[in-house]
CSV table of N, CA and C in Angstrom, one decimal:
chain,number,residue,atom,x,y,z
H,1,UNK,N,90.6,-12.0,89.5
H,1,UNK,CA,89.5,-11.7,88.6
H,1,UNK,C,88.4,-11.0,89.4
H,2,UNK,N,87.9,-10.3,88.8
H,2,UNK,CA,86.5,-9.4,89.5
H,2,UNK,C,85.6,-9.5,88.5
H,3,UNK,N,84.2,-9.8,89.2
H,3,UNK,CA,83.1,-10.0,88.6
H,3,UNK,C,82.5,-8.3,88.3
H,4,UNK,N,81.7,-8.2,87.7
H,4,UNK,CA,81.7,-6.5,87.4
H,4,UNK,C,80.1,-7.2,86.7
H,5,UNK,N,78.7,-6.1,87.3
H,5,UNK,CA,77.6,-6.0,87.0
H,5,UNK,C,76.9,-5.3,87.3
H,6,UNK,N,76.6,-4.7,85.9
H,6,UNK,CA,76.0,-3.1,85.5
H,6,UNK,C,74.5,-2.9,85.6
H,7,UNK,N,74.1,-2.0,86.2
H,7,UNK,CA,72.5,-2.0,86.2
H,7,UNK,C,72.1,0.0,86.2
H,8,UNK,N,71.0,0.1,86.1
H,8,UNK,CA,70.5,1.2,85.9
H,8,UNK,C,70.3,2.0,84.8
H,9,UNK,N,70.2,1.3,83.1
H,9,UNK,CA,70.7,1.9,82.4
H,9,UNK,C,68.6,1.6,82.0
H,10,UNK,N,68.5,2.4,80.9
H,10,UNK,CA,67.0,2.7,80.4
H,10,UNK,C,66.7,3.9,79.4
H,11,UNK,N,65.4,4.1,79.5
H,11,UNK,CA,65.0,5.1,78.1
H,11,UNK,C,64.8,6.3,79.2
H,12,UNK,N,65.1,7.4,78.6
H,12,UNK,CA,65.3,9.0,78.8
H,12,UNK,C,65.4,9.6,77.9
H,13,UNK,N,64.5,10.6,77.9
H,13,UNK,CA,64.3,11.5,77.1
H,13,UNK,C,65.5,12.5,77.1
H,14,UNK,N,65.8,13.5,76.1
H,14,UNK,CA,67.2,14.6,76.0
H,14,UNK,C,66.6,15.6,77.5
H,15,UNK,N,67.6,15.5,77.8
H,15,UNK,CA,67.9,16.9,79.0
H,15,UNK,C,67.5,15.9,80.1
H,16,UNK,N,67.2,15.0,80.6
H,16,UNK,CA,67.2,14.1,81.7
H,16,UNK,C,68.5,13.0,81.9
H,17,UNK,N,67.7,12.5,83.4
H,17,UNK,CA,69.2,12.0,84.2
H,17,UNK,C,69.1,10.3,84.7
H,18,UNK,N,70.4,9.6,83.9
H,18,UNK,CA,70.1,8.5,84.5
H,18,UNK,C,71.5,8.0,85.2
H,19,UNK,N,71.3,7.0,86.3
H,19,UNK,CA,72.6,7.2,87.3
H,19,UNK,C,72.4,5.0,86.9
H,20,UNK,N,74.0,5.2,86.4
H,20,UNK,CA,74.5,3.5,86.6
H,20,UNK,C,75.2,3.2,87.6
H,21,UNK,N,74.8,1.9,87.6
H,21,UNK,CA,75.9,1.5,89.2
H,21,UNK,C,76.8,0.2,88.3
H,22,UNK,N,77.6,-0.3,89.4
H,22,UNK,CA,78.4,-1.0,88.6
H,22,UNK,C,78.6,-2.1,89.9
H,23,UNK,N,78.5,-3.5,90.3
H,23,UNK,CA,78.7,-4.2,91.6
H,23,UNK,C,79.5,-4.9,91.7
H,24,UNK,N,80.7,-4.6,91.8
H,24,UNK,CA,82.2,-5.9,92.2
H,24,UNK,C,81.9,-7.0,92.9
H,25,UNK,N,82.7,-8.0,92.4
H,25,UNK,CA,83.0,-8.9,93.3
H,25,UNK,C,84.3,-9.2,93.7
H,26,UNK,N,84.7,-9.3,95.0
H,26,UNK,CA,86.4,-10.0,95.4
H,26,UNK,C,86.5,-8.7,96.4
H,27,UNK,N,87.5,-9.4,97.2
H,27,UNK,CA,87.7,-8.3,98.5
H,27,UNK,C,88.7,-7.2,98.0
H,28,UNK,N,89.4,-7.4,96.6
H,28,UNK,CA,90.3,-6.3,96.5
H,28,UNK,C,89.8,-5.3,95.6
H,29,UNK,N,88.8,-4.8,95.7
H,29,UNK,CA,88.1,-4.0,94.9
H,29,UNK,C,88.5,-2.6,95.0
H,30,UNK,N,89.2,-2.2,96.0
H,30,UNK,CA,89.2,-0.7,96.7
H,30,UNK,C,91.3,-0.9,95.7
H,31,UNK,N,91.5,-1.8,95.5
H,31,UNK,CA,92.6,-1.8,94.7
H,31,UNK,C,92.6,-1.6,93.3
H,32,UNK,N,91.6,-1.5,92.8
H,32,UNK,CA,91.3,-1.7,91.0
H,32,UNK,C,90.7,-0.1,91.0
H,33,UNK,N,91.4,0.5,89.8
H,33,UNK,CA,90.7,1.4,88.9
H,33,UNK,C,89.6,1.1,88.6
H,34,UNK,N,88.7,2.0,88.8
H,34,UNK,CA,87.5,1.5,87.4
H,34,UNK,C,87.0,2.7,86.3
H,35,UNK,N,86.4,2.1,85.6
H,35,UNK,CA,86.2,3.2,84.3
H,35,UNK,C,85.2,2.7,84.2
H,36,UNK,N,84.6,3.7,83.3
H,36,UNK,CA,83.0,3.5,82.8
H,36,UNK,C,83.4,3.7,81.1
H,37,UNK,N,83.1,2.5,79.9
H,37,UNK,CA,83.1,3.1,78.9
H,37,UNK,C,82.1,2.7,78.0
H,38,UNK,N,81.7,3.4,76.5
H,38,UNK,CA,80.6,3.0,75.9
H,38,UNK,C,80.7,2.7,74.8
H,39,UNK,N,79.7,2.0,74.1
H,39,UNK,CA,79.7,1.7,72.6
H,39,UNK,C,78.2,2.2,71.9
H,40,UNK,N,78.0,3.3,70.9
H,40,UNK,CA,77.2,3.0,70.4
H,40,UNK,C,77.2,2.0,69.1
H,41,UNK,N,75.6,2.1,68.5
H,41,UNK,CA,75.4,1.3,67.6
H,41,UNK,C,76.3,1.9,66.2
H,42,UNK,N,77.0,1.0,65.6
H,42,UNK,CA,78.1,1.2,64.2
H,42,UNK,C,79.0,1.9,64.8
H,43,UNK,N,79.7,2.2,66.4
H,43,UNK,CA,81.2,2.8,66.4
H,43,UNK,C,81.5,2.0,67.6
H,44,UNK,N,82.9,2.0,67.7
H,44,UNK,CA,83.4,1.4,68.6
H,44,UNK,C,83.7,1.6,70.0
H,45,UNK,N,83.8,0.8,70.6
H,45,UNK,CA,83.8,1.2,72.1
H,45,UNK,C,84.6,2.5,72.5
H,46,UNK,N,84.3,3.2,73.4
H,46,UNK,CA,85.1,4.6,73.8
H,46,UNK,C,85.3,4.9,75.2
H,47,UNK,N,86.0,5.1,75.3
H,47,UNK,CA,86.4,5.8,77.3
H,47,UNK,C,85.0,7.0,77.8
H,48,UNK,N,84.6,6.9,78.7
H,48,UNK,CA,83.7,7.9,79.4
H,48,UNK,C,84.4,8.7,80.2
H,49,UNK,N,84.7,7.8,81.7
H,49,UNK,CA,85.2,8.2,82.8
H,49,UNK,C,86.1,7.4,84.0
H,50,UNK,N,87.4,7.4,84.7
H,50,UNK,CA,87.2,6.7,85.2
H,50,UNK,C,88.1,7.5,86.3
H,51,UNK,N,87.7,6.6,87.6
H,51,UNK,CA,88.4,7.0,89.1
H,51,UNK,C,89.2,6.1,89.7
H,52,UNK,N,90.5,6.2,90.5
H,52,UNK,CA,91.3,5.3,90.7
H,52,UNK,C,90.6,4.9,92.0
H,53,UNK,N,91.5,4.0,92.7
H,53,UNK,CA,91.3,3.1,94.0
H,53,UNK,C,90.4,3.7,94.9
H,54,UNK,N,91.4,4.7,94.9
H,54,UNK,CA,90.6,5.9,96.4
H,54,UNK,C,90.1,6.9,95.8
H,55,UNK,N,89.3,7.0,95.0
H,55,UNK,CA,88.3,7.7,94.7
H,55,UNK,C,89.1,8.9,94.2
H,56,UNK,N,89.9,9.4,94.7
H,56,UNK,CA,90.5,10.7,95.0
H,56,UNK,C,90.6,11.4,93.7
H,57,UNK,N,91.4,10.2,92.3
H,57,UNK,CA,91.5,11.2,90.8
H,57,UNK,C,90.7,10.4,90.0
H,58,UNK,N,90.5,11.8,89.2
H,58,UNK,CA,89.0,11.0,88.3
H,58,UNK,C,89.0,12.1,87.0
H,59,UNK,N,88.9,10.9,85.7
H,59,UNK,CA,89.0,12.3,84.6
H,59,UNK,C,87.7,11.7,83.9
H,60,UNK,N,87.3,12.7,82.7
H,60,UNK,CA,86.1,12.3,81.7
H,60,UNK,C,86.8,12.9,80.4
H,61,UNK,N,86.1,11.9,79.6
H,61,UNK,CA,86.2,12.4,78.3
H,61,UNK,C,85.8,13.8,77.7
H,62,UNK,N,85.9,14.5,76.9
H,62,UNK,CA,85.6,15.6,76.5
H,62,UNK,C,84.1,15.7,76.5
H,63,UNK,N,83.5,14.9,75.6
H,63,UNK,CA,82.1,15.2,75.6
H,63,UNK,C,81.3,14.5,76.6
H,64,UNK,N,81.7,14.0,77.8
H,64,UNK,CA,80.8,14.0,78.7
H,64,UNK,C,81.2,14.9,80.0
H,65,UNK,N,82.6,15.6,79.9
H,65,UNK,CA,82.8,16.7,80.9
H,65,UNK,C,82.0,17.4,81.3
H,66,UNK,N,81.4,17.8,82.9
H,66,UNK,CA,80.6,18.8,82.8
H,66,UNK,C,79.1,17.8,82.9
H,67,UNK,N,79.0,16.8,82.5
H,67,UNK,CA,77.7,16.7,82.5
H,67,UNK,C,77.7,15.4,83.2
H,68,UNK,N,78.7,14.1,83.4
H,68,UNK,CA,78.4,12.9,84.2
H,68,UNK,C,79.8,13.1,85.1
H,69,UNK,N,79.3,12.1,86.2
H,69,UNK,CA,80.4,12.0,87.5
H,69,UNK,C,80.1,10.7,87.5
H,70,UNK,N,81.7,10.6,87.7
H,70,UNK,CA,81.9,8.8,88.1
H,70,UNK,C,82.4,9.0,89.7
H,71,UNK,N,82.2,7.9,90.6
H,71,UNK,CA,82.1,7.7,92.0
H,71,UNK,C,82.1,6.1,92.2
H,72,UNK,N,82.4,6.2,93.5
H,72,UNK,CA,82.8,4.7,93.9
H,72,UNK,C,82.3,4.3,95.3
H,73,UNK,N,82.4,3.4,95.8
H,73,UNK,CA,81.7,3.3,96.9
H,73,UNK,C,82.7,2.4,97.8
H,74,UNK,N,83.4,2.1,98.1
H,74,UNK,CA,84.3,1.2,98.2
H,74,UNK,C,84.1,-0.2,99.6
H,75,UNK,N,83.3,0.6,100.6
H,75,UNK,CA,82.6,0.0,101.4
H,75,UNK,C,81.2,-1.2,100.7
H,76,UNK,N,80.6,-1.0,99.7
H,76,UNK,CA,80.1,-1.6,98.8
H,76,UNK,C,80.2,-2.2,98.1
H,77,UNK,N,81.8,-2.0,97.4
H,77,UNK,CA,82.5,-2.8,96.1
H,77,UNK,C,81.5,-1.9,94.8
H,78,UNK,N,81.4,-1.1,95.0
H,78,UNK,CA,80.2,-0.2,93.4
H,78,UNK,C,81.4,0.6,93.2
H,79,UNK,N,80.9,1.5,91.7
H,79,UNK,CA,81.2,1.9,91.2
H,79,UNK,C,80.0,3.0,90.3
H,80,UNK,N,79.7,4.1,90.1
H,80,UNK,CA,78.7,4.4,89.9
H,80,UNK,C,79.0,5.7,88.6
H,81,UNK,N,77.9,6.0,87.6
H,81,UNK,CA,77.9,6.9,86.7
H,81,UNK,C,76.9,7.9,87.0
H,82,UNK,N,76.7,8.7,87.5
H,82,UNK,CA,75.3,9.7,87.2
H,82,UNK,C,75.7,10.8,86.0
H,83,UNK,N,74.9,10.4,85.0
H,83,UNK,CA,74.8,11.0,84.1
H,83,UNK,C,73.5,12.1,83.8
H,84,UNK,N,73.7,13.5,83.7
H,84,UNK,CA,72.6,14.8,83.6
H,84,UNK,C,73.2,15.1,82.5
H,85,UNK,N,72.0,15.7,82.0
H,85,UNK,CA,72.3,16.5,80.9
H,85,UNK,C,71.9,15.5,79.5
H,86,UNK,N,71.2,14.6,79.9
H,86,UNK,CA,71.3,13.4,78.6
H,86,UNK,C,71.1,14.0,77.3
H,87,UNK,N,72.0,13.3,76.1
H,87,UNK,CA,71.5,13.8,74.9
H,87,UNK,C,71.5,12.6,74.1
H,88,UNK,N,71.0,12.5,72.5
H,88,UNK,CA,70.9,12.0,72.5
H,88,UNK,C,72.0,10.4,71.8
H,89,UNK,N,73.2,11.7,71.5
H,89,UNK,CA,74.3,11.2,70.9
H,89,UNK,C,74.9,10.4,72.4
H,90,UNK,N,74.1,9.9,73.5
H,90,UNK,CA,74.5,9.5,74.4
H,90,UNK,C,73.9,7.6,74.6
H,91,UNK,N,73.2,7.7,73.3
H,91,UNK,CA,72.8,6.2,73.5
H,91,UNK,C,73.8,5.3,73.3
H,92,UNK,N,73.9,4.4,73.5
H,92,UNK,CA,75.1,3.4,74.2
H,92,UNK,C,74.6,2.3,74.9
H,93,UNK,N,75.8,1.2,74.6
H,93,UNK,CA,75.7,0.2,75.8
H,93,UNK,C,76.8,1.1,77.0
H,94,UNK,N,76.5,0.9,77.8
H,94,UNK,CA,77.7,1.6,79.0
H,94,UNK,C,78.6,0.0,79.4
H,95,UNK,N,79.9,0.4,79.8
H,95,UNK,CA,80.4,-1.0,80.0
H,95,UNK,C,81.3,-0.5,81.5
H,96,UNK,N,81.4,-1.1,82.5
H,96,UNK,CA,82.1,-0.8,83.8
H,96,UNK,C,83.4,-1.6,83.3
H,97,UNK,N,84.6,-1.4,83.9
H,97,UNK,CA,85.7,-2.0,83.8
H,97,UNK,C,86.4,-1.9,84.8
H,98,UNK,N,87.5,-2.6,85.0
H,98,UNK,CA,88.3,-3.0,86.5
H,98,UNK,C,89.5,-2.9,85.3
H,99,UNK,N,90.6,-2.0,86.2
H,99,UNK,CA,92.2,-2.2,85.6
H,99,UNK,C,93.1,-1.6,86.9
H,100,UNK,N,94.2,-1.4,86.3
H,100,UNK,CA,95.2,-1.2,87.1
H,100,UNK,C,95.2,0.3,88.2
H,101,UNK,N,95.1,0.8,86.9
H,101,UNK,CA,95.4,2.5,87.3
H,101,UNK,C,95.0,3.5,86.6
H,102,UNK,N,95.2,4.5,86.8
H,102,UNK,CA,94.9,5.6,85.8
H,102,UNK,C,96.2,6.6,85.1
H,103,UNK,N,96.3,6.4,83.7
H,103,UNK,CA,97.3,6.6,82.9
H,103,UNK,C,96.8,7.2,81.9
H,104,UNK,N,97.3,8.2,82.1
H,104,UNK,CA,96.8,9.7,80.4
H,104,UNK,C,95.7,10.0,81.0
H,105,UNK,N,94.7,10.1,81.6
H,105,UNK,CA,93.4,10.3,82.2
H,105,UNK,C,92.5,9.4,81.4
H,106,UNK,N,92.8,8.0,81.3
H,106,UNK,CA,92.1,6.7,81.1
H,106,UNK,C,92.1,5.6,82.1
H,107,UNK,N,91.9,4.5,81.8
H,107,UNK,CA,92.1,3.5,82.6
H,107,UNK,C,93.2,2.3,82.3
H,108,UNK,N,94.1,2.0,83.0
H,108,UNK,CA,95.1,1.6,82.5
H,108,UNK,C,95.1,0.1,83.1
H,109,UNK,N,95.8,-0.9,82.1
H,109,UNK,CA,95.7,-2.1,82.5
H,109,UNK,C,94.4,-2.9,82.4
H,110,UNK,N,93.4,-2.6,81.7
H,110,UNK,CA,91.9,-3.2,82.0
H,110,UNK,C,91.9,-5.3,82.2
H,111,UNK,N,91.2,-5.4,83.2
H,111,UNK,CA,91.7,-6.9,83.5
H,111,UNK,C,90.2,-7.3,82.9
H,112,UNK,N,89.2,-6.6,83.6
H,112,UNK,CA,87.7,-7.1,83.2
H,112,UNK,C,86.8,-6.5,83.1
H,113,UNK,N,85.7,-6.8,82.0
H,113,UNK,CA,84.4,-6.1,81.3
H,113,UNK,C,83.3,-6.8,82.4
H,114,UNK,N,82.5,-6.0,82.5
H,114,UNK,CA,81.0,-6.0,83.5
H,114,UNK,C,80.4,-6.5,81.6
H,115,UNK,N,79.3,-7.0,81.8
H,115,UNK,CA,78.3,-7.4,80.6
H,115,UNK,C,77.7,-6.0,79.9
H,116,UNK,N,77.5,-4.7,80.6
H,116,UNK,CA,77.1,-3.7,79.7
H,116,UNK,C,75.4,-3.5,80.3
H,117,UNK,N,75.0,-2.4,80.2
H,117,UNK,CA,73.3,-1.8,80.6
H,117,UNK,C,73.3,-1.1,79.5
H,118,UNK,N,72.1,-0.9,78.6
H,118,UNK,CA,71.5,-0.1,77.6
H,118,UNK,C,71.4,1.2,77.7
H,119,UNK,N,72.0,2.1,77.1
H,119,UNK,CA,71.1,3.7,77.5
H,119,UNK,C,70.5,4.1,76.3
H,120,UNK,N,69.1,4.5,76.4
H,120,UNK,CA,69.1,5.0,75.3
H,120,UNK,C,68.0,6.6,75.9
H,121,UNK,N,68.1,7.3,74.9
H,121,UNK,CA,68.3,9.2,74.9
H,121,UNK,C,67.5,9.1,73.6
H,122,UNK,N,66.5,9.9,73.9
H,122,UNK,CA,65.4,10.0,72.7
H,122,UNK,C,65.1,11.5,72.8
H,123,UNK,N,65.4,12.1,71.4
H,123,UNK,CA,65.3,13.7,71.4
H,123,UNK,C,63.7,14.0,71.5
């Protein structure tokens, strides 16, 4: 099991940039996928982004293509989002996740949810 805890999330205005981190716990961290995914208010959770073990493959969802990068730190145990370009169809809880692998350009196998940081994007 890995502990997973999200921070950096806040109020931003459209067209600015907020960067989430995400902090593992357990020595096998550099072995788990992680993803970043979100919920706004009245829809259900959705895939963002996510990067396998070694950082190496990494996909995003359509409408965050182009505008956020997920990254990892592995020396660290993090996991990180910087998100530019904020809008405001971007507010959300963001949720970090630990799984297997990456399958279809998701995250595959999800074992554990981080608690979630707030974003919110004000036009």
């Amino acid at each position: 099991q890995v502990q997973l805890v999200e921070s950096g999330g806040g109020l931003v205005q459209a067209g600015g940039s907020l960067r989430l981190s995400c902090a593992a716990s357990g020595r096998t961290f550099r072995t788990y996928a992680m993803g970043w995914f979100r919920r706004a208010p009245g829809k259900e959770r959705e895939f963002v982004a996510v990067i396998s073990g070694s950082g190496f493959t990494t996909s995003y969802s359509d409408s965050v293509k182009g505008r956020f990068t997920i990254s990892r730190d592995n020396a660290k145990n993090a996991v990180f989002l910087q998100m530019n370009s904020l809008e405001p169809e971007d507010t959300a809880v963001y949720y970090c996740a630990a799984g297997n692998g990456v399958r279809r350009g998701s995250l595959d196998g999800i074992r554990d949810w981080g608690q979630g940081t707030q974003v919110t994007v004000s036009s």
